[in-house]
PDB file of C-alpha atoms and ligand atoms in Angstrom:
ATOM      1  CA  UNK Z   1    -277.835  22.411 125.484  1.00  0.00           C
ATOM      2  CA  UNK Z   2    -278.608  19.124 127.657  1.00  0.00           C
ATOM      3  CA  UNK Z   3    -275.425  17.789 130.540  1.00  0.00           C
ATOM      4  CA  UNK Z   4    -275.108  14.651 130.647  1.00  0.00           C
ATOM      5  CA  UNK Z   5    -275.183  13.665 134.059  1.00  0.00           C
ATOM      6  CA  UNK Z   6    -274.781   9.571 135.070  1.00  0.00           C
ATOM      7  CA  UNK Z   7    -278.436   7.696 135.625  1.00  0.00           C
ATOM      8  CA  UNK Z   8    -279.646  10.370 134.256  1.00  0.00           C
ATOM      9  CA  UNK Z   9    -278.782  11.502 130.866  1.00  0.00           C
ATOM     10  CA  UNK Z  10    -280.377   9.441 128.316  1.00  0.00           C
ATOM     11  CA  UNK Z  11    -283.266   8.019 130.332  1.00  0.00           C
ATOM     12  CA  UNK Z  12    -287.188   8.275 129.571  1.00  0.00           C
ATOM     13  CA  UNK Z  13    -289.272   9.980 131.888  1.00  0.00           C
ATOM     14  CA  UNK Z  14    -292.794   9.667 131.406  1.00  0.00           C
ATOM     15  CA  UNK Z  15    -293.642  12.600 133.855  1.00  0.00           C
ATOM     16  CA  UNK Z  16    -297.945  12.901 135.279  1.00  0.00           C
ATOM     17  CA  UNK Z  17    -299.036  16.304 135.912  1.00  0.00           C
ATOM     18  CA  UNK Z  18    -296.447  18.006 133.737  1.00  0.00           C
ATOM     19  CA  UNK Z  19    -298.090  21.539 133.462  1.00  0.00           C
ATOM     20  CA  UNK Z  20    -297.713  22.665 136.175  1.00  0.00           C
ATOM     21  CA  UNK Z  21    -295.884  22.865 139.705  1.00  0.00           C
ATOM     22  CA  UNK Z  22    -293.877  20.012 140.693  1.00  0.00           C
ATOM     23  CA  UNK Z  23    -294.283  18.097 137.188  1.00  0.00           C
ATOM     24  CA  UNK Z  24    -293.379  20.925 135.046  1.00  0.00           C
ATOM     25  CA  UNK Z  25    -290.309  21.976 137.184  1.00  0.00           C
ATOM     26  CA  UNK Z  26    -289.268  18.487 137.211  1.00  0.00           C
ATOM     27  CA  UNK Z  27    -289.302  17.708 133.459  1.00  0.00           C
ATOM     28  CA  UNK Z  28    -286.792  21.231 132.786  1.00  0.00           C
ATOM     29  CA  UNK Z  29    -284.767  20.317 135.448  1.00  0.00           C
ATOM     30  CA  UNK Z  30    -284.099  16.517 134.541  1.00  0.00           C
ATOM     31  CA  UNK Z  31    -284.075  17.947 130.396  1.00  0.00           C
ATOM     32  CA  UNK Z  32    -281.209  19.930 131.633  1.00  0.00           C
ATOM     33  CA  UNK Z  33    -279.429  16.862 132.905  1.00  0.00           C
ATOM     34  CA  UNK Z  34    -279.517  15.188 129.633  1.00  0.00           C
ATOM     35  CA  UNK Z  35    -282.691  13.157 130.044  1.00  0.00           C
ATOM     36  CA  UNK Z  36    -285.682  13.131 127.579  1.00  0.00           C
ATOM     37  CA  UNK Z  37    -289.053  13.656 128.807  1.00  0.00           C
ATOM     38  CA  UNK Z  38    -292.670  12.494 128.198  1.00  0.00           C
ATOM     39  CA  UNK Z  39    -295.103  14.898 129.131  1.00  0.00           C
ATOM     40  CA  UNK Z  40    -298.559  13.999 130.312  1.00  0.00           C
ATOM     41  CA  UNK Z  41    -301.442  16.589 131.650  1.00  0.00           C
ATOM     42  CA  UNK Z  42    -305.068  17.534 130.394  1.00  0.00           C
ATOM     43  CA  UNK Z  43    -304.050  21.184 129.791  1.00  0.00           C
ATOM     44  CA  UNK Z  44    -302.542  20.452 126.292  1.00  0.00           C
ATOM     45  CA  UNK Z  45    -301.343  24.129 125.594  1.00  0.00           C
ATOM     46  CA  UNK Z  46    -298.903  23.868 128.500  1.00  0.00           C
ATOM     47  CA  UNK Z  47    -297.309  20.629 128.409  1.00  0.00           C
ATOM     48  CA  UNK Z  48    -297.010  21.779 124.398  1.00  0.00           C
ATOM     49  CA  UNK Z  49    -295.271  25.290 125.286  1.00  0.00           C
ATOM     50  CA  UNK Z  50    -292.947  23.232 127.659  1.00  0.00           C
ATOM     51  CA  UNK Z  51    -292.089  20.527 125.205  1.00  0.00           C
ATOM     52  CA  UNK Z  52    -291.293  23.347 122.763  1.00  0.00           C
ATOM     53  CA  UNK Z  53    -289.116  25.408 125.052  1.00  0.00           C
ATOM     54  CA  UNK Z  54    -287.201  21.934 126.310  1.00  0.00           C
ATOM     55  CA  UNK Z  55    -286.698  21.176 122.137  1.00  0.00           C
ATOM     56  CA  UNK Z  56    -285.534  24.556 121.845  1.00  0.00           C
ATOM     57  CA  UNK Z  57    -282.749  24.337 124.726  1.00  0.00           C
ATOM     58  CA  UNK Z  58    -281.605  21.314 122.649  1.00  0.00           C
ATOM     59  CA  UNK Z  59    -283.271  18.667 124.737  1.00  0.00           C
ATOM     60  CA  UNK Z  60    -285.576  15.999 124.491  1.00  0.00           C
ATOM     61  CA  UNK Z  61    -289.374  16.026 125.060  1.00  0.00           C
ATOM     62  CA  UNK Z  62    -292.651  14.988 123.645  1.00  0.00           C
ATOM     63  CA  UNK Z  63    -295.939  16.179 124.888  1.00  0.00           C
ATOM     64  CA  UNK Z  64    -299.439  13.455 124.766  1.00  0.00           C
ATOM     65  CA  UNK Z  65    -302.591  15.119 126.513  1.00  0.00           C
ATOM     66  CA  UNK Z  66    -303.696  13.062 128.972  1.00  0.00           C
ATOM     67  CA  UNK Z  67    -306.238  12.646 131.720  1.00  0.00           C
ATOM     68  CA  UNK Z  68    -304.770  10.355 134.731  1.00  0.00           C
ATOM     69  CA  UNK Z  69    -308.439   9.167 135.317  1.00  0.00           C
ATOM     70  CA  UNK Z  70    -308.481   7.197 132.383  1.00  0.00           C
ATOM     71  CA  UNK Z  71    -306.461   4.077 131.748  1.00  0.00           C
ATOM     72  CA  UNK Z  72    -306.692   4.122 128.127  1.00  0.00           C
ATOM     73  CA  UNK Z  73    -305.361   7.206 128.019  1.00  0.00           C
ATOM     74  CA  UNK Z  74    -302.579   6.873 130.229  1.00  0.00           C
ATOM     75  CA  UNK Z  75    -301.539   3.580 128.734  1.00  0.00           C
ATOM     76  CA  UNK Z  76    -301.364   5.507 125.356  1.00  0.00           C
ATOM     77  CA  UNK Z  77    -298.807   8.332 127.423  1.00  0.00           C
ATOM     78  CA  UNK Z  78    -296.312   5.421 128.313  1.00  0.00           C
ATOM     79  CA  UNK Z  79    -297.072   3.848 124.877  1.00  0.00           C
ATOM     80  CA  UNK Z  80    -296.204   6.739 122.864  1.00  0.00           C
ATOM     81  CA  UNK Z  81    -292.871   7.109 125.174  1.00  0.00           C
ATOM     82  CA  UNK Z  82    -291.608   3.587 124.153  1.00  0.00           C
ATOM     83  CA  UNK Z  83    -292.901   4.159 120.641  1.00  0.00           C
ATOM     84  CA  UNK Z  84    -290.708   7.028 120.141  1.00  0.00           C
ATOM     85  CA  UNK Z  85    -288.139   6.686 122.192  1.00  0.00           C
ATOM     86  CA  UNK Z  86    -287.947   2.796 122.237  1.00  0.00           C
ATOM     87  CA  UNK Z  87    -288.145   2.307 126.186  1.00  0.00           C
ATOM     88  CA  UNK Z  88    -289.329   3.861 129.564  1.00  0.00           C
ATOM     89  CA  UNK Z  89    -287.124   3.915 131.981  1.00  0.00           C
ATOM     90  CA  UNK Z  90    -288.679   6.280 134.701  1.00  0.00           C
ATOM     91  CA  UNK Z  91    -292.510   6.108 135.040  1.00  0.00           C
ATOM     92  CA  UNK Z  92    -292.959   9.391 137.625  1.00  0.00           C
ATOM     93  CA  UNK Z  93    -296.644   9.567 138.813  1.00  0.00           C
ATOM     94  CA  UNK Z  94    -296.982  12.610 140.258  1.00  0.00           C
ATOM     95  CA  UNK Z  95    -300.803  14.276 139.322  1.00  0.00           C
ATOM     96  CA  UNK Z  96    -302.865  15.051 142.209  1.00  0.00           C
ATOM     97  CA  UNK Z  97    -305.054  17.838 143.625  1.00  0.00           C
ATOM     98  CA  UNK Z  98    -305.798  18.486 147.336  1.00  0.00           C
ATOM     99  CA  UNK Z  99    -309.361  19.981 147.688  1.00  0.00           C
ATOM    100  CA  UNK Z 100    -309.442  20.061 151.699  1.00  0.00           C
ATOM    101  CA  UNK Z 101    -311.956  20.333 153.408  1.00  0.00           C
ATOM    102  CA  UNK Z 102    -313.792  18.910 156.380  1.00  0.00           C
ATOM    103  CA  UNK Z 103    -315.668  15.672 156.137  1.00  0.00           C
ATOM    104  CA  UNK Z 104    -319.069  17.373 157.582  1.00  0.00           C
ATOM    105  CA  UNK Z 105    -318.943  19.756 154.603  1.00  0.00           C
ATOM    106  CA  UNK Z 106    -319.570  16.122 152.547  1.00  0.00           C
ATOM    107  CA  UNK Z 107    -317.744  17.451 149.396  1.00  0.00           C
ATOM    108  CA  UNK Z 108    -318.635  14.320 147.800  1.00  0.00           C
ATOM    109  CA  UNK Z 109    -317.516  15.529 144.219  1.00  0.00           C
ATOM    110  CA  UNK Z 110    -313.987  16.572 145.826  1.00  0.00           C
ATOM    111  CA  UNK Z 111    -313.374  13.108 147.572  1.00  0.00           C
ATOM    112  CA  UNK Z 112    -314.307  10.939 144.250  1.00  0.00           C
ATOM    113  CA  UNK Z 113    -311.974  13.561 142.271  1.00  0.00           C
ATOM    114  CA  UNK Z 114    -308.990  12.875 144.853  1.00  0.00           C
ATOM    115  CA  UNK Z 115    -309.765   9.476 144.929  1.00  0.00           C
ATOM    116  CA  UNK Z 116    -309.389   9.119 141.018  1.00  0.00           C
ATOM    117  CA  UNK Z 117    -306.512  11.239 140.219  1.00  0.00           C
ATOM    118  CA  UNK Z 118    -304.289  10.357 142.989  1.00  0.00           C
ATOM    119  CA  UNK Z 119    -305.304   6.703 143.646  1.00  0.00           C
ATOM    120  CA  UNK Z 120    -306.620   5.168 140.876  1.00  0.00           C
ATOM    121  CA  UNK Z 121    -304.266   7.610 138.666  1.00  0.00           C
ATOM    122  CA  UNK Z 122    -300.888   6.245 140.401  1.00  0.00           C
ATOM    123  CA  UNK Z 123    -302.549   2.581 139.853  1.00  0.00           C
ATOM    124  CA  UNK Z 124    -302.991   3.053 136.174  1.00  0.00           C
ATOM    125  CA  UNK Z 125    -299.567   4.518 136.053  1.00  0.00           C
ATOM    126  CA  UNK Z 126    -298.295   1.421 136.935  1.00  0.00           C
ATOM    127  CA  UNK Z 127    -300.646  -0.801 134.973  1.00  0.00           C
ATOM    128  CA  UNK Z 128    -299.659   0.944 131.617  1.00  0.00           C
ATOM    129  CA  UNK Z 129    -295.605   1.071 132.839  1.00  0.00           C
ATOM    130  CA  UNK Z 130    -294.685  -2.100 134.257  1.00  0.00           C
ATOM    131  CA  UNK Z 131    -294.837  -4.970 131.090  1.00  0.00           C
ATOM    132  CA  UNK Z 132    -292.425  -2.311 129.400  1.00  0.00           C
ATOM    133  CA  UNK Z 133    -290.474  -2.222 132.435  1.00  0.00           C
ATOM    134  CA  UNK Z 134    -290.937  -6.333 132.836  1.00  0.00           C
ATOM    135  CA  UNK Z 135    -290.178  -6.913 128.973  1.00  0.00           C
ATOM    136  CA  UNK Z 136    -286.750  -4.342 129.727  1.00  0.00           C
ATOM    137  CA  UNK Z 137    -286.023  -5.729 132.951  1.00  0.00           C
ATOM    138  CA  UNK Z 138    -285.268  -2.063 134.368  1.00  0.00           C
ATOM    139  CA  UNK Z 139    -287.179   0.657 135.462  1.00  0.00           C
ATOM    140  CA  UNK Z 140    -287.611   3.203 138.028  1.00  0.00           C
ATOM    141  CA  UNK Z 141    -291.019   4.302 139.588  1.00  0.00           C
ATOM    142  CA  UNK Z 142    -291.014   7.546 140.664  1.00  0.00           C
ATOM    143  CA  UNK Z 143    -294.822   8.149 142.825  1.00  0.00           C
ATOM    144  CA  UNK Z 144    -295.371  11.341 145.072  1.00  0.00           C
ATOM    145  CA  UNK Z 145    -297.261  11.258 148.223  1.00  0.00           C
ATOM    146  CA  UNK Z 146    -296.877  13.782 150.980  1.00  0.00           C
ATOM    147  CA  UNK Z 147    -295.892  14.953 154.390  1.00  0.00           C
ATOM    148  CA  UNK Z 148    -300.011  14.496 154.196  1.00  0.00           C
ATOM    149  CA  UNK Z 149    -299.205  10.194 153.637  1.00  0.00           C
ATOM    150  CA  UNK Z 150    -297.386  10.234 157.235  1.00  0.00           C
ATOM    151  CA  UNK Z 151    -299.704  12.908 159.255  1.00  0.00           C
ATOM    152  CA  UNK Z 152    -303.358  13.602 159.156  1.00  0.00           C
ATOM    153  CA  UNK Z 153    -304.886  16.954 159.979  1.00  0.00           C
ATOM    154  CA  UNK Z 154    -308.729  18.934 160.377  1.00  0.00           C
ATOM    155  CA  UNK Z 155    -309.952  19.139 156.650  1.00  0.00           C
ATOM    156  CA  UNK Z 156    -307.066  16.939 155.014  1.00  0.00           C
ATOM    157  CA  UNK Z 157    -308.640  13.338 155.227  1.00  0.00           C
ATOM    158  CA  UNK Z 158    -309.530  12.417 152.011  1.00  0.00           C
ATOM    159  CA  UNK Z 159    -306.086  13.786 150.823  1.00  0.00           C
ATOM    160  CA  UNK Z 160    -303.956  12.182 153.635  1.00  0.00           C
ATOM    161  CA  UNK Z 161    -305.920   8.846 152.904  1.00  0.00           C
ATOM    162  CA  UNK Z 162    -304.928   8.924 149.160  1.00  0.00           C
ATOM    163  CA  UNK Z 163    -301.521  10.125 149.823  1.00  0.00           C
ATOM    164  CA  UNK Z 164    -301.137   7.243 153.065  1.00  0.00           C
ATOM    165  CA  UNK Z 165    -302.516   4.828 149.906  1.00  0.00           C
ATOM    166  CA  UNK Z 166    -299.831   5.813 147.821  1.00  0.00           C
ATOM    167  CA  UNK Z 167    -296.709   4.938 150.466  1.00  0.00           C
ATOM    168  CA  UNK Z 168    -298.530   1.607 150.792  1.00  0.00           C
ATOM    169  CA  UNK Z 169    -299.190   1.040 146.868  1.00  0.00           C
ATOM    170  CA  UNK Z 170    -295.768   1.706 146.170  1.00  0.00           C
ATOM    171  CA  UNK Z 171    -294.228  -0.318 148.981  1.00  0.00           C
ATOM    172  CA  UNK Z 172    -296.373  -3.739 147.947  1.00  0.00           C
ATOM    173  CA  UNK Z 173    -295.322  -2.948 143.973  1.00  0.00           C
ATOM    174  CA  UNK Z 174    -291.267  -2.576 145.780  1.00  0.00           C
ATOM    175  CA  UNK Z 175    -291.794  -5.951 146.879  1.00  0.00           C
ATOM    176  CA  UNK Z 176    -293.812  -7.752 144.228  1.00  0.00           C
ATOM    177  CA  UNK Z 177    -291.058  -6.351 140.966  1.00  0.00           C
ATOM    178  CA  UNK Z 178    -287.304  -6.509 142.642  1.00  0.00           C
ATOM    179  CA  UNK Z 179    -287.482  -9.660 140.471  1.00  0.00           C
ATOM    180  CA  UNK Z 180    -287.581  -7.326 137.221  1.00  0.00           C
ATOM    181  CA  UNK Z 181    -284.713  -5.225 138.456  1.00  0.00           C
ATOM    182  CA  UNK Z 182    -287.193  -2.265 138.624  1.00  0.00           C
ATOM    183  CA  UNK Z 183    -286.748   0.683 141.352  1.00  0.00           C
ATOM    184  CA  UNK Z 184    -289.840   2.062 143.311  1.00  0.00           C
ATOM    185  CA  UNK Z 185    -289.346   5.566 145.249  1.00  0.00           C
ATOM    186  CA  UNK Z 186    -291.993   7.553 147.327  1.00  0.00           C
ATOM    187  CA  UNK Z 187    -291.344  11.152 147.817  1.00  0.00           C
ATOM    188  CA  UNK Z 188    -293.328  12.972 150.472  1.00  0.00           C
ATOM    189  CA  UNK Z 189    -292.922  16.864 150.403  1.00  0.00           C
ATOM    190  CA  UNK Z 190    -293.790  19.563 152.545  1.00  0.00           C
ATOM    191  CA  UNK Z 191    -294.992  22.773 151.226  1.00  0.00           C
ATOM    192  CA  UNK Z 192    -293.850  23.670 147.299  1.00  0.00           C
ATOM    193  CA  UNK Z 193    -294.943  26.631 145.990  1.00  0.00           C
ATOM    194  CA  UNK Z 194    -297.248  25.345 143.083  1.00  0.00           C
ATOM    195  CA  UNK Z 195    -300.787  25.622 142.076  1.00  0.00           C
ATOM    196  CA  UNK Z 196    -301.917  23.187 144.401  1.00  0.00           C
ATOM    197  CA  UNK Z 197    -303.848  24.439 146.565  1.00  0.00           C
ATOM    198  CA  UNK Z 198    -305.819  26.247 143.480  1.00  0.00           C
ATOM    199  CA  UNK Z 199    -307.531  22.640 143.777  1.00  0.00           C
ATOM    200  CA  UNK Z 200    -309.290  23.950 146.688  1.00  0.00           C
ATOM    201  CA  UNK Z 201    -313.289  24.480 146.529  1.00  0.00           C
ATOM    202  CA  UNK Z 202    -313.908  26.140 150.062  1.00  0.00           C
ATOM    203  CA  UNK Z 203    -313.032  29.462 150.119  1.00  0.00           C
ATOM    204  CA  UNK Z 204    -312.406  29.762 153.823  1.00  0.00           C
ATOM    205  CA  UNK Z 205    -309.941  26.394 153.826  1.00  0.00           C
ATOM    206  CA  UNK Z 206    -308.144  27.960 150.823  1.00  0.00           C
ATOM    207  CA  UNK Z 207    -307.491  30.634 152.670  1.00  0.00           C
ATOM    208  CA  UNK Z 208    -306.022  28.643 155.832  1.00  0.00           C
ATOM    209  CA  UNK Z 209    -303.980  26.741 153.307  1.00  0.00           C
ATOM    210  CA  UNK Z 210    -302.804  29.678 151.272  1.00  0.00           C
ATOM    211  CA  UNK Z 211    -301.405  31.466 154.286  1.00  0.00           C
ATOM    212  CA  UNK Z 212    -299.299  28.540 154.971  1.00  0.00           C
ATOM    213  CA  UNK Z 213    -298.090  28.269 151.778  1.00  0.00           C
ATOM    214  CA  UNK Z 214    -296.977  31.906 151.579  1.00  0.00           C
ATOM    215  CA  UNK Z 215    -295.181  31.406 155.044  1.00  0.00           C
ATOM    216  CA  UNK Z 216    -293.524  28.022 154.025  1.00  0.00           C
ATOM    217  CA  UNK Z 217    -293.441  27.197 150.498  1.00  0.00           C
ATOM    218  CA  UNK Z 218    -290.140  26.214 148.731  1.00  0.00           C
ATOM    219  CA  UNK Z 219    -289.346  26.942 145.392  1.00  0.00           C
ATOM    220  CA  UNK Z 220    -291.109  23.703 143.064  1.00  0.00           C
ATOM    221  CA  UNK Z 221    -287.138  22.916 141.834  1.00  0.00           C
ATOM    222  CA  UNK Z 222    -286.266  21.209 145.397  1.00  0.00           C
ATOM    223  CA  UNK Z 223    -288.488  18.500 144.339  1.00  0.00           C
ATOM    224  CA  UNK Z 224    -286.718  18.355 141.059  1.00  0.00           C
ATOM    225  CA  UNK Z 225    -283.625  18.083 142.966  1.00  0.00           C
ATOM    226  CA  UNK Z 226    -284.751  15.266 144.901  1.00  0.00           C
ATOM    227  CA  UNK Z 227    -286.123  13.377 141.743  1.00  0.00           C
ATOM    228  CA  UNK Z 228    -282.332  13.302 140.096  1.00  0.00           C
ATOM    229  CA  UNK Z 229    -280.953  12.183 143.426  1.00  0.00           C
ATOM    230  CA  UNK Z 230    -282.975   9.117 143.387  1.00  0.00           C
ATOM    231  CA  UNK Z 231    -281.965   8.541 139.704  1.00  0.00           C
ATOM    232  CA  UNK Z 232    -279.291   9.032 139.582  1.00  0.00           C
ATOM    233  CA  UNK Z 233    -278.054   6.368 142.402  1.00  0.00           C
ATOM    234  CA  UNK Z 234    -276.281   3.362 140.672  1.00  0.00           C
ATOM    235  CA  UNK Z 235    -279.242   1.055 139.314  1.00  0.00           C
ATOM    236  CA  UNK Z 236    -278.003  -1.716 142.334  1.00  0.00           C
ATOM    237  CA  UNK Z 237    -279.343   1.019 144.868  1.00  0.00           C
ATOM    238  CA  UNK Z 238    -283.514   1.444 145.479  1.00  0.00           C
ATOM    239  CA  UNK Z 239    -284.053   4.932 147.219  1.00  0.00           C
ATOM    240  CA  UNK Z 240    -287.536   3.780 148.685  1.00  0.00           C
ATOM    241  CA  UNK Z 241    -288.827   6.955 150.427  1.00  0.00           C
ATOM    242  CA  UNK Z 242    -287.487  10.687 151.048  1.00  0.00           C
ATOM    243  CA  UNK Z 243    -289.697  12.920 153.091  1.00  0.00           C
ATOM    244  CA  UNK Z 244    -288.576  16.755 153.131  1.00  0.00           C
ATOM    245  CA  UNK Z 245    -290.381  19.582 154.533  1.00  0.00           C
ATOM    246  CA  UNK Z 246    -289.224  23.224 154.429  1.00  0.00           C
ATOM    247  CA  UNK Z 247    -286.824  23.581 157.351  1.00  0.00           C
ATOM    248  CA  UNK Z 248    -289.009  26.003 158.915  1.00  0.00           C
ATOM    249  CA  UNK Z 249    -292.466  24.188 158.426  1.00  0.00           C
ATOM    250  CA  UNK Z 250    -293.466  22.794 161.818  1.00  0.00           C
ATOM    251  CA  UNK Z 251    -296.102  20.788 160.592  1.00  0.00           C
TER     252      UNK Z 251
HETATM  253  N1  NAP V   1    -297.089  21.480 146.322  1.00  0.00           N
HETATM  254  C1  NAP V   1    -297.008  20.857 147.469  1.00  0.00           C
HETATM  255  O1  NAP V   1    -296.861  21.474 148.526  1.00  0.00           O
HETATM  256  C2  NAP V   1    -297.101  19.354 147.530  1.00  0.00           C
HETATM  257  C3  NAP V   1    -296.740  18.729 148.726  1.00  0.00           C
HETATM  258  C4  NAP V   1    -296.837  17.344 148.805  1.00  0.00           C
HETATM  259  C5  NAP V   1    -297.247  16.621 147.710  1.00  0.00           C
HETATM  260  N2  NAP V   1    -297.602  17.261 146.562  1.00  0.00           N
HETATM  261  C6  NAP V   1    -298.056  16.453 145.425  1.00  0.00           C
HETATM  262  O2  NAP V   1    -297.314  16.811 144.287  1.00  0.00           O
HETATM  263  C7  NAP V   1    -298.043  16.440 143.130  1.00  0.00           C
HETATM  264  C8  NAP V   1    -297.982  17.577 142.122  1.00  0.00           C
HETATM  265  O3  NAP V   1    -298.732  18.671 142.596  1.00  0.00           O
HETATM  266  P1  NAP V   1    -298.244  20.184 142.478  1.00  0.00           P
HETATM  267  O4  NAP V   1    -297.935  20.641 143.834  1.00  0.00           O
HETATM  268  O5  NAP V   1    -297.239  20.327 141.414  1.00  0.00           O
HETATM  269  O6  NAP V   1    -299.644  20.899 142.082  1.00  0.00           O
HETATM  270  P2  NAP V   1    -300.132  21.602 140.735  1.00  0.00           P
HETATM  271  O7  NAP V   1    -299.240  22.725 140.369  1.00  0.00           O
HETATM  272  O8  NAP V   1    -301.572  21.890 140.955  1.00  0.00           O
HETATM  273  O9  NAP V   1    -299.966  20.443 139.658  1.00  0.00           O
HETATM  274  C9  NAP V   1    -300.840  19.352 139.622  1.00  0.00           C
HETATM  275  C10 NAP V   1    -300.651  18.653 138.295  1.00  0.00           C
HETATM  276  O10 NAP V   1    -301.532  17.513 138.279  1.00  0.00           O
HETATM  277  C11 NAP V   1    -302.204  17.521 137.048  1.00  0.00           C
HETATM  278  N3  NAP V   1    -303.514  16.886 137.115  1.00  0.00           N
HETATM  279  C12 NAP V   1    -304.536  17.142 137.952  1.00  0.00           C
HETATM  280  N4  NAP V   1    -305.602  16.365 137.620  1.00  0.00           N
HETATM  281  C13 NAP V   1    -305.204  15.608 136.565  1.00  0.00           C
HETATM  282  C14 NAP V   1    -305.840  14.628 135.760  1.00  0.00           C
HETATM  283  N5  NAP V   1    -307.107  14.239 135.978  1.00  0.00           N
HETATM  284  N6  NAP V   1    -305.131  14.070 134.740  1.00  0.00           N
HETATM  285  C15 NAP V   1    -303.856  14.448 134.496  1.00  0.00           C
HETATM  286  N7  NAP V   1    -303.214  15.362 135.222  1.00  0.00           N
HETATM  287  C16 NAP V   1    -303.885  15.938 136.247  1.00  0.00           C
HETATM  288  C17 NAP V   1    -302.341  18.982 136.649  1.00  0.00           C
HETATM  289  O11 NAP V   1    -302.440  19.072 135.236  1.00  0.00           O
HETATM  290  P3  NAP V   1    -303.789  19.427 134.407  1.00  0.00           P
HETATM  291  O12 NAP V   1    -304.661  20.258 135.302  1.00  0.00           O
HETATM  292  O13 NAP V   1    -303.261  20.183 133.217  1.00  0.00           O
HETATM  293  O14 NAP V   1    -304.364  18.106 134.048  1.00  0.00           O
HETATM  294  C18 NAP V   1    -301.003  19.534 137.116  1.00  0.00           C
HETATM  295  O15 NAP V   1    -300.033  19.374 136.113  1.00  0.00           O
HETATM  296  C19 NAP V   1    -299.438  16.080 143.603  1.00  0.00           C
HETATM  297  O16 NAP V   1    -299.570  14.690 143.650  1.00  0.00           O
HETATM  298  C20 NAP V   1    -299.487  16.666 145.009  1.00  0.00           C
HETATM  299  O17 NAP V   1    -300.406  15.995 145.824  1.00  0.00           O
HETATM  300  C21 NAP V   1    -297.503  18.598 146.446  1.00  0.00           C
END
């Protein structure tokens, strides 16, 4: 049975990335809260077994297979949100992957993939969110970037660029739509425990990363946590950026 808790309960969500990690932890946590959810990732078993556990609780949630490197289809994710639920109020971009490795290695396939899911997939988030949030004169972006968007290390370029392109995508769309009443946050976590760095093709960098993770990771909910705190401010109050890190990750 769904809470209803204030700038919360009763909004849309169209959540990127849903089947997994941050996405998926996000979308039970806000259900609980009284919000429905959209659900948007290629693996269309999972974001289906989440939508029918979140119906099941009593919530609200709707599941559209989608592949962040295509506009069309992420215009039809949004699209199906305001068809069935008559608006979008949150548009959360949050697919990526984070295959590090250094640039001498020239994983060319890994730098066009992190290019296009978490650039050009956080652009067509926006281009298939905003008129609805223009028409409604409300909205909330929601896009995730990283400790990775303020620091750059050995084998995280690529990444850190596309996360560093995020902060400054989101802060130019802050400025160009306070006219629409609409709401742009950037969160930047530290280290989550999620399948992230699964993304990662070189066997000796995943196991760097994976070591760190095991020493640092928080659970995936603190990012759900920090989601609802930014909604749930009253709608006169933009929460622009949050960066938190596990308190013992130096990094
Ligand atoms: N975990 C961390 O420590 C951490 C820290 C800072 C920032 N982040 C950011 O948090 C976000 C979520 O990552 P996560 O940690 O939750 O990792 P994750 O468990 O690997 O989840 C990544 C999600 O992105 C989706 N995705 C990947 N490629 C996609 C595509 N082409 N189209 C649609 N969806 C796609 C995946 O779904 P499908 O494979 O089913 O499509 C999955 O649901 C990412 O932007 C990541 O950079 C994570």
């Amino acid at each position: 049975m769904s809470s209803h808790t204030p700038g919360i309960s009763g909004k849309v969500v169209v959540i990127t990335g849903a089947s997994s990690g941050l996405g998926e932890a996000t979308a039970r946590h806000l259900s609980a809260l009284g919000a429905t959810v959209v659900l948007g990732a290629r693996r269309a078993d999972r974001i289906d077994a989440l939508t029918a556990e979140i119906v099941k609780a009593g919530g609200n949630a709707i599941a559209v297979a989608t592949d962040v490197t295509d506009a069309v289809q992420v215009q039809r994710l949004v699209d199906a949100a305001v068809e069935r639920f008559g608006r979008i109020d949150v548009m959360l971009n949050n697919a990526g992957l984070m295959p590090h490795s250094p640039l001498e290695r020239r994983k060319i396939a890994d730098w066009d993939r992190t290019i296009d899911v978490n650039i050009k997939g956080v652009l067509y988030g926006i281009a298939a969110a905003l008129p609805h949030m223009q028409r409604q004169n409300s909205g909330h972006f929601i896009n995730v970037s990283s400790v990775a968007g303020h620091k750059v290390r050995p084998a995280g370029a690529v990444y850190s660029a596309t996360k560093t392109a995020v902060r400054v995508i989101s802060e130019g769309l802050r400025q160009e739509v306070k006219r629409w009443n609409i709401r742009t946050t950037i969160i930047s976590p530290g280290s989550l425990a999620t399948e992230l760095p699964q993304s990662i093709t070189e066997p000796d960098i995943a196991k760097n990363v994976g070591d760190f993770y095991q020493e640092y990771a928080l659970p995936a909910d603190s990012f759900a946590r920090v989601v609802a705190f930014a909604m749930s401010q009253p709608e006169d109050v933009d929460i622009n950026e949050i960066l938190f890190r596990p308190t013992r990750q130096d990094l």
